[in-house]
Amino acid sequence: MFRGRRKISDFSAEIEAHLQLEIDRLQEQGLSAEEARTAARRAFGNVTRAQERFYEQRYWGGWDHLLQDIRFGLRMLRKSPGFSAVAILTLAVGIGANTAIFSVVNSVLLRPLPYPDADRLAIIWSGLGNANRAPASNFEVFQIRQRTKEFDQVGGIWVTNGALPGDGDVEQVKVASVTANFLPLLCPKPELGRFFAPEDEPNAPNAQRPIIISHGVWVRRFGGDPGIIDRVVRFGPRSAVVIGVMPQNFRLIFPGGSSIATNVDVFYSTRIDASDPLGPAYLRLIGRLRPGSNIATAQAEADSIATQITSFDGNSGISNFRLYIYSLQAEDVRDVRGTLLFLFGGVAFVLLIGCANVANLLMARATQRLRETTVRVALGASRARLVSQLLTESLLLAFLGAVVALGIGWAAVRAILAVRPPSLANLGEVHLDLRVLAFTFAVAILTSALFGLAPMITVGRLDLLQSLKEATRPTGWTGRKWNSALVSAEVALGFVLLLGTGLLMRTFVNVLRVDPGFRAENVSTFQLPPPSYEMLRQLQQNLMAFPGVESVSAVSHIPLDDTANWYDYYWKEGTPTELRSTTYADHRSILPGYFGTIGATLLHGRDFTEADDAAHEHVIIIDDLLARELWPDGDAIGKKLNITDSPSGPYQFQRDWAVVVGVVRHIQCHSLTAIVRPQIYVPFQLAPRPMAIVVRTAGTVSGLTNSARKQVALLNKNMPVSRVAPLSDYVARARSESRFASLLAMSLSSVALLLACIGIYGVLSYSVAQRTSEIGIRMAIGAGRSDVMRMVLADGFASVLLGLTVGFLLSLVLTPLVAGLLFGVKPGDPENYAMILVVVLLVSALASFLPARRAMRIDPLMALRHE
Amino acid sequence: MSTRESKERLELLQGTLDLLILRTLILGAHHGQGIARTIQQTSEDELLVEHGALYPALQRLEERGWISAKWGTSANNRRARFYSLTTAGRKQLVKETTKWKRLATAITRILGAELEET
């Protein structure tokens, strides 16, 4: 146990007691009171001295020395504000940026998902042909549930747009169809009511549905009514009974590209109808592993289940069916992992550079203060006392740096949140992580302490007389070697970071330059639940009449939007049965004029017309990817493809033969950089579904949105309009990840460059100051000003070149790691190397020039008298 | 500041005070004045213990955990800080005593030999 330190008063009391006891004894021996007192005091010796010694013994923990050191340290910091500011800011930027980025990394990559048994949750993708992160069909879910021993639960979800339940304004919200066991997988219990039971699965298509609503809808639409449970409410064209309310903080955290919105407002139960092996695949599956199971064993089991499903019905056309099991957490961060790790590495580099800088500054300063130190040693200061004082000063710097770092870190987290891509937005709140702050703070303190004390090692060996004589010119000191080594390290780290940044920036530029296959400017969009064909045509005509509108059309999937994708397999005539289900294409339902409206290019053939309905021969338009793949000779027009459509109503899928009447240039619809799948366009009359209206205008047209809402209400007052947004928003969002990465990398690199610049400048200035008299002598014996300048520059560039060499070698190992983040540029891109090399050399030249000029201007006479 | 009386006594060797304090405390808890008196009496007034020097030593021993202290009442009803030996202190005493005896023997041997030569 820790014993509390004695107070000086306690000690004095003890001495007083001692004297009293001695007086008592002496009086017993017959001395008078006065004599006894004198004798006792004499025997005791010097009371004050004893107290002093007691006081000094406690010196290490003594507040007085600490306070004294802090006061002295603060005075020293105030005395050289430039040094203090640079050191504190350097530390603050290093600690602050590091904390901010790590806070993001932590909340995205490391913190477990907010679900019960999150580490046992896995996502189950199915794969068929060229689709390998595909949803599963009812049939497949049924088969997996029947056969699995590794999962104790397998639940599925499908999200689409639907009507907001309850009375009031019609509004379109995200609506999910889930298996009864899905919600309990991700949520311990509802806020109110209950989850679905198997008997909630609908038996008839038009039966009154039980629904579970989000906390948001409950508050917004039903005023937080506690009696909401079992209430019958309007839900689109039908009515539904509310059986539960989800907790307020419930979110669906799914991998990007899985078309599962974070906030779903209505859940209803879906029925697993296992009868049709070729039924639509739409369910995203989440499985909970049994305790003791792991991803690898689950994958092995899934492989065998996939084989069994393939062989289940030889005539079903299912071949090469596969199942992929990934941990939900890993899959959720798959897209952002690379970016975040790059940033994390970058921040570590900045912290290292910052530490190197502070080390340099402290060492330089300690050397300057060698005389002061020497005098103090000569006057009898103990080494321990000097160390404690230097340490206090370093810690003071680190502490002030950390305080400023808090501010910088807070601002940086704000800034990161402001520019974060949607893939990060999924992952909820990001807070400044105090543990990380503590960690980086500790690193900074360690650096400061280490390098603040480095000179002490030499002080111990100092020949006092020699040092006093030499004053500020400690020739034997090895500090300069250390300093140039640190500069080399800074340059090496900065060079590598800049190389990475250069690559990311070029990637971003390439992303900006990508032709997505359409022109997004001046196109407005909004979305509707499945409309009738007549209404759609009427709306098209009515909107056309609005001044400034050039063309109006509709599409089921806006390019680069994340609504639930529609894709299915296709085959051309003469394809053997077992190969029929191996290749997938995205299917889109469109109105005539769609390609013209969004500025896509129809390469061959014709657009759809009003006559392309179910009564006539089914027709499709395909993109050039598909045309080239199937008919490389370029004669796609007039050929037949077996595709999926739904002429009898939304989602009433059937397979049909359709004739290719047009070929359109591929439109990027999942990302700007990756070509995911070819596209098949089906006339709306053959595939009615929820649609997005696209309106091209001449320039910006105000009031279009309101007018569109009015037009829709005029045609059908119950039809909600949702997601009103310009098409360019979708493109901007698709660019946001690359923008995010390059923006952050750029700010990190600027900081690194600035710090390295300060480092080079500081070391050279210091070295010039140190060598003032040497330079004076050189000039006195005939060295020209240019010689002096060359000497200083050579000094600086020696360490820069060494740093560049090390950086180059380092980059050979490190840059390939960012390959996954790049588009249109290779990690080893020579242009990038050349550009960054020039930047580093320019900055180094700038940083070296000022000290070199100062050296050049040294007056030899002054310099010699400088001693 | 030394008196005539004290000049006749032996100055304590560096480091021996700690040993003597520990040795004194093996008889039981004692306050500072008692310890000083005991050392003086046991050495038959040969050793000079400056009472003031005793306290930093007591403080040092206490911090090392060899002795512990608490306030109590003396035989003649005075408040005093009583020191007693801890287990660690007991071990230290054995160690130091052995060391001291070896040192004393060695020194005596050398000094004795020298005397014979002259």
CSV table of N, CA and C in Angstrom, one decimal, chain A residues 57-143:
chain,number,residue,atom,x,y,z
A,57,GLN,N,14.7,15.3,1.7
A,57,GLN,CA,14.5,13.8,1.4
A,57,GLN,C,13.3,13.6,0.6
A,58,ARG,N,12.3,14.5,0.8
A,58,ARG,CA,11.1,14.3,0.1
A,58,ARG,C,11.1,14.9,-1.3
A,59,TYR,N,12.2,15.4,-1.7
A,59,TYR,CA,12.3,16.3,-2.8
A,59,TYR,C,11.8,15.7,-4.1
A,60,TRP,N,11.9,14.4,-4.4
A,60,TRP,CA,11.4,13.9,-5.6
A,60,TRP,C,9.9,14.0,-5.8
A,61,GLY,N,9.2,13.8,-4.7
A,61,GLY,CA,7.8,14.0,-4.9
A,61,GLY,C,7.3,15.4,-4.6
A,62,GLY,N,8.3,16.2,-4.2
A,62,GLY,CA,7.9,17.6,-3.7
A,62,GLY,C,7.2,18.4,-4.8
A,63,TRP,N,6.1,19.0,-4.3
A,63,TRP,CA,5.4,19.9,-5.3
A,63,TRP,C,6.2,21.1,-5.6
A,64,ASP,N,7.0,21.6,-4.6
A,64,ASP,CA,7.7,22.8,-4.8
A,64,ASP,C,8.6,22.7,-6.0
A,65,HIS,N,9.4,21.6,-6.1
A,65,HIS,CA,10.3,21.5,-7.2
A,65,HIS,C,9.6,21.5,-8.5
A,66,LEU,N,8.5,20.7,-8.5
A,66,LEU,CA,7.7,20.6,-9.7
A,66,LEU,C,7.1,22.0,-10.2
A,67,LEU,N,6.5,22.6,-9.2
A,67,LEU,CA,6.0,24.0,-9.5
A,67,LEU,C,7.1,24.9,-10.0
A,68,GLN,N,8.2,24.8,-9.3
A,68,GLN,CA,9.3,25.6,-9.7
A,68,GLN,C,9.7,25.3,-11.2
A,69,ASP,N,9.8,24.0,-11.5
A,69,ASP,CA,10.2,23.6,-12.8
A,69,ASP,C,9.2,24.0,-13.8
A,70,ILE,N,7.9,23.9,-13.5
A,70,ILE,CA,6.8,24.3,-14.4
A,70,ILE,C,6.9,25.8,-14.7
A,71,ARG,N,7.1,26.6,-13.6
A,71,ARG,CA,7.2,28.0,-13.7
A,71,ARG,C,8.4,28.4,-14.6
A,72,PHE,N,9.5,27.7,-14.4
A,72,PHE,CA,10.7,28.0,-15.1
A,72,PHE,C,10.5,27.6,-16.6
A,73,GLY,N,9.9,26.4,-16.8
A,73,GLY,CA,9.6,25.9,-18.2
A,73,GLY,C,8.7,26.9,-18.9
A,74,LEU,N,7.7,27.4,-18.3
A,74,LEU,CA,6.8,28.3,-18.9
A,74,LEU,C,7.5,29.6,-19.3
A,75,ARG,N,8.4,30.0,-18.4
A,75,ARG,CA,9.2,31.2,-18.7
A,75,ARG,C,10.1,31.0,-19.9
A,76,MET,N,10.7,29.8,-20.0
A,76,MET,CA,11.6,29.5,-21.1
A,76,MET,C,10.7,29.4,-22.4
A,77,LEU,N,9.5,28.9,-22.3
A,77,LEU,CA,8.7,28.8,-23.5
A,77,LEU,C,8.3,30.2,-24.0
A,78,ARG,N,8.0,31.0,-23.0
A,78,ARG,CA,7.6,32.4,-23.3
A,78,ARG,C,8.7,33.2,-23.9
A,79,LYS,N,9.9,32.8,-23.5
A,79,LYS,CA,11.1,33.5,-23.9
A,79,LYS,C,11.4,33.3,-25.4
A,80,SER,N,11.0,32.1,-25.9
A,80,SER,CA,11.3,31.8,-27.3
A,80,SER,C,9.9,31.4,-28.0
A,81,PRO,N,9.0,32.4,-28.2
A,81,PRO,CA,7.7,32.1,-28.7
A,81,PRO,C,7.7,31.3,-30.0
A,82,GLY,N,8.6,31.6,-30.9
A,82,GLY,CA,8.7,31.0,-32.2
A,82,GLY,C,8.9,29.5,-32.0
A,83,PHE,N,9.9,29.2,-31.2
A,83,PHE,CA,10.2,27.8,-31.0
A,83,PHE,C,9.0,27.1,-30.4
A,84,SER,N,8.4,27.7,-29.3
A,84,SER,CA,7.3,27.1,-28.6
A,84,SER,C,6.1,26.9,-29.6
A,85,ALA,N,5.8,27.9,-30.4
A,85,ALA,CA,4.6,27.8,-31.2
A,85,ALA,C,4.8,26.6,-32.2
A,86,VAL,N,6.0,26.6,-32.8
A,86,VAL,CA,6.3,25.5,-33.8
A,86,VAL,C,6.2,24.1,-33.2
A,87,ALA,N,6.8,24.0,-32.0
A,87,ALA,CA,6.8,22.7,-31.3
A,87,ALA,C,5.4,22.3,-30.9
A,88,ILE,N,4.7,23.2,-30.4
A,88,ILE,CA,3.3,22.9,-29.9
A,88,ILE,C,2.4,22.6,-31.1
A,89,LEU,N,2.5,23.4,-32.1
A,89,LEU,CA,1.7,23.2,-33.3
A,89,LEU,C,2.0,21.8,-33.9
A,90,THR,N,3.3,21.6,-34.1
A,90,THR,CA,3.7,20.3,-34.7
A,90,THR,C,3.1,19.1,-33.9
A,91,LEU,N,3.3,19.2,-32.6
A,91,LEU,CA,2.7,18.1,-31.8
A,91,LEU,C,1.2,18.1,-31.9
A,92,ALA,N,0.6,19.2,-31.9
A,92,ALA,CA,-0.9,19.3,-31.9
A,92,ALA,C,-1.4,18.7,-33.2
A,93,VAL,N,-0.8,19.0,-34.3
A,93,VAL,CA,-1.2,18.5,-35.6
A,93,VAL,C,-1.1,17.0,-35.6
A,94,GLY,N,0.1,16.5,-35.2
A,94,GLY,CA,0.4,15.1,-35.2
A,94,GLY,C,-0.6,14.4,-34.3
A,95,ILE,N,-0.8,14.8,-33.1
A,95,ILE,CA,-1.7,14.2,-32.2
A,95,ILE,C,-3.2,14.3,-32.6
A,96,GLY,N,-3.5,15.5,-33.0
A,96,GLY,CA,-4.9,15.8,-33.4
A,96,GLY,C,-5.4,15.0,-34.6
A,97,ALA,N,-4.6,15.1,-35.7
A,97,ALA,CA,-4.9,14.4,-36.9
A,97,ALA,C,-5.0,12.9,-36.6
A,98,ASN,N,-4.0,12.4,-35.9
A,98,ASN,CA,-3.9,11.0,-35.6
A,98,ASN,C,-5.2,10.5,-34.9
A,99,THR,N,-5.6,11.3,-33.9
A,99,THR,CA,-6.7,10.9,-33.1
A,99,THR,C,-8.0,10.9,-33.9
A,100,ALA,N,-8.1,12.0,-34.7
A,100,ALA,CA,-9.3,12.1,-35.6
A,100,ALA,C,-9.5,10.9,-36.5
A,101,ILE,N,-8.4,10.6,-37.2
A,101,ILE,CA,-8.5,9.5,-38.2
A,101,ILE,C,-8.7,8.2,-37.5
A,102,PHE,N,-7.9,8.0,-36.4
A,102,PHE,CA,-8.1,6.8,-35.7
A,102,PHE,C,-9.5,6.6,-35.1
A,103,SER,N,-10.1,7.7,-34.7
A,103,SER,CA,-11.5,7.7,-34.2
A,103,SER,C,-12.4,7.1,-35.3
A,104,VAL,N,-12.2,7.6,-36.5
A,104,VAL,CA,-13.0,7.1,-37.6
A,104,VAL,C,-12.7,5.7,-37.9
A,105,VAL,N,-11.5,5.3,-38.0
A,105,VAL,CA,-11.1,3.9,-38.3
A,105,VAL,C,-11.7,3.0,-37.2
A,106,ASN,N,-11.6,3.5,-36.0
A,106,ASN,CA,-12.1,2.7,-34.9
A,106,ASN,C,-13.6,2.5,-35.0
A,107,SER,N,-14.3,3.5,-35.3
A,107,SER,CA,-15.8,3.4,-35.3
A,107,SER,C,-16.2,2.6,-36.5
A,108,VAL,N,-15.4,2.6,-37.6
A,108,VAL,CA,-15.8,1.9,-38.8
A,108,VAL,C,-15.3,0.5,-38.8
A,109,LEU,N,-14.0,0.3,-38.6
A,109,LEU,CA,-13.3,-1.0,-38.8
A,109,LEU,C,-13.3,-1.8,-37.5
A,110,LEU,N,-13.2,-1.2,-36.4
A,110,LEU,CA,-12.9,-2.0,-35.2
A,110,LEU,C,-14.0,-2.2,-34.3
A,111,ARG,N,-14.9,-1.2,-34.1
A,111,ARG,CA,-16.0,-1.3,-33.2
A,111,ARG,C,-17.0,-2.4,-33.7
A,112,PRO,N,-17.4,-3.3,-32.8
A,112,PRO,CA,-18.3,-4.3,-33.3
A,112,PRO,C,-19.7,-3.7,-33.7
A,113,LEU,N,-20.3,-4.4,-34.6
A,113,LEU,CA,-21.7,-3.9,-35.0
A,113,LEU,C,-22.6,-3.9,-33.8
A,114,PRO,N,-23.6,-3.0,-33.8
A,114,PRO,CA,-24.4,-2.9,-32.6
A,114,PRO,C,-25.5,-3.9,-32.6
A,115,TYR,N,-25.2,-5.2,-32.8
A,115,TYR,CA,-26.1,-6.2,-32.9
A,115,TYR,C,-25.8,-7.3,-31.8
A,116,PRO,N,-26.8,-8.0,-31.3
A,116,PRO,CA,-26.5,-9.1,-30.4
A,116,PRO,C,-25.6,-10.2,-31.1
A,117,ASP,N,-24.6,-10.7,-30.4
A,117,ASP,CA,-23.7,-11.7,-31.0
A,117,ASP,C,-23.2,-11.3,-32.3
A,118,ALA,N,-22.8,-10.0,-32.4
A,118,ALA,CA,-22.4,-9.5,-33.7
A,118,ALA,C,-21.3,-10.3,-34.3
A,119,ASP,N,-20.4,-10.9,-33.5
A,119,ASP,CA,-19.3,-11.6,-34.1
A,119,ASP,C,-19.7,-12.9,-34.7
A,120,ARG,N,-20.9,-13.3,-34.4
A,120,ARG,CA,-21.4,-14.6,-35.0
A,120,ARG,C,-22.3,-14.4,-36.2
A,121,LEU,N,-22.5,-13.1,-36.6
A,121,LEU,CA,-23.3,-12.8,-37.7
A,121,LEU,C,-22.5,-12.9,-39.0
A,122,ALA,N,-23.1,-13.5,-40.0
A,122,ALA,CA,-22.5,-13.6,-41.3
A,122,ALA,C,-23.4,-13.3,-42.4
A,123,ILE,N,-22.9,-12.8,-43.5
A,123,ILE,CA,-23.8,-12.5,-44.6
A,123,ILE,C,-23.6,-13.6,-45.6
A,124,ILE,N,-24.7,-14.1,-46.2
A,124,ILE,CA,-24.6,-15.2,-47.1
A,124,ILE,C,-25.0,-14.7,-48.5
A,125,TRP,N,-24.1,-14.7,-49.4
A,125,TRP,CA,-24.3,-14.3,-50.8
A,125,TRP,C,-24.5,-15.5,-51.6
A,126,SER,N,-25.3,-15.4,-52.6
A,126,SER,CA,-25.2,-16.5,-53.6
A,126,SER,C,-24.5,-16.0,-54.8
A,127,GLY,N,-24.0,-17.0,-55.6
A,127,GLY,CA,-23.3,-16.6,-56.8
A,127,GLY,C,-23.7,-17.6,-57.9
A,128,LEU,N,-23.9,-17.0,-59.1
A,128,LEU,CA,-24.3,-17.8,-60.2
A,128,LEU,C,-23.7,-17.1,-61.4
A,129,GLY,N,-23.0,-17.9,-62.2
A,129,GLY,CA,-22.4,-17.3,-63.4
A,129,GLY,C,-21.5,-16.1,-63.0
A,130,ASN,N,-21.8,-14.9,-63.7
A,130,ASN,CA,-20.9,-13.8,-63.4
A,130,ASN,C,-21.4,-12.9,-62.3
A,131,ALA,N,-22.3,-13.4,-61.5
A,131,ALA,CA,-22.8,-12.6,-60.3
A,131,ALA,C,-22.3,-13.3,-59.1
A,132,ASN,N,-21.5,-12.7,-58.2
A,132,ASN,CA,-21.0,-13.4,-57.1
A,132,ASN,C,-21.3,-12.7,-55.7
A,133,ARG,N,-22.1,-11.6,-55.8
A,133,ARG,CA,-22.6,-11.1,-54.5
A,133,ARG,C,-24.1,-10.9,-54.7
A,134,ALA,N,-24.7,-12.0,-55.0
A,134,ALA,CA,-26.1,-11.9,-55.4
A,134,ALA,C,-27.0,-12.3,-54.3
A,135,PRO,N,-28.3,-11.8,-54.3
A,135,PRO,CA,-29.3,-12.2,-53.3
A,135,PRO,C,-29.7,-13.6,-53.6
A,136,ALA,N,-30.5,-14.2,-52.7
A,136,ALA,CA,-30.9,-15.6,-52.8
A,136,ALA,C,-32.4,-15.6,-53.1
A,137,SER,N,-32.8,-16.7,-53.7
A,137,SER,CA,-34.2,-16.9,-53.9
A,137,SER,C,-34.9,-17.7,-52.8
A,138,ASN,N,-36.2,-17.6,-52.7
A,138,ASN,CA,-36.9,-18.4,-51.7
A,138,ASN,C,-36.5,-19.8,-51.6
A,139,PHE,N,-36.4,-20.4,-52.8
A,139,PHE,CA,-36.0,-21.8,-52.9
A,139,PHE,C,-34.6,-22.0,-52.3
A,140,GLU,N,-33.7,-21.1,-52.5
A,140,GLU,CA,-32.4,-21.3,-52.0
A,140,GLU,C,-32.4,-21.1,-50.5
A,141,VAL,N,-33.1,-20.1,-50.0
A,141,VAL,CA,-33.2,-20.0,-48.5
A,141,VAL,C,-33.8,-21.2,-47.9
A,142,PHE,N,-34.8,-21.8,-48.5
A,142,PHE,CA,-35.4,-23.0,-48.0
A,142,PHE,C,-34.4,-24.1,-47.9
A,143,GLN,N,-33.7,-24.3,-49.0
A,143,GLN,CA,-32.7,-25.3,-49.0
A,143,GLN,C,-31.6,-25.1,-48.0
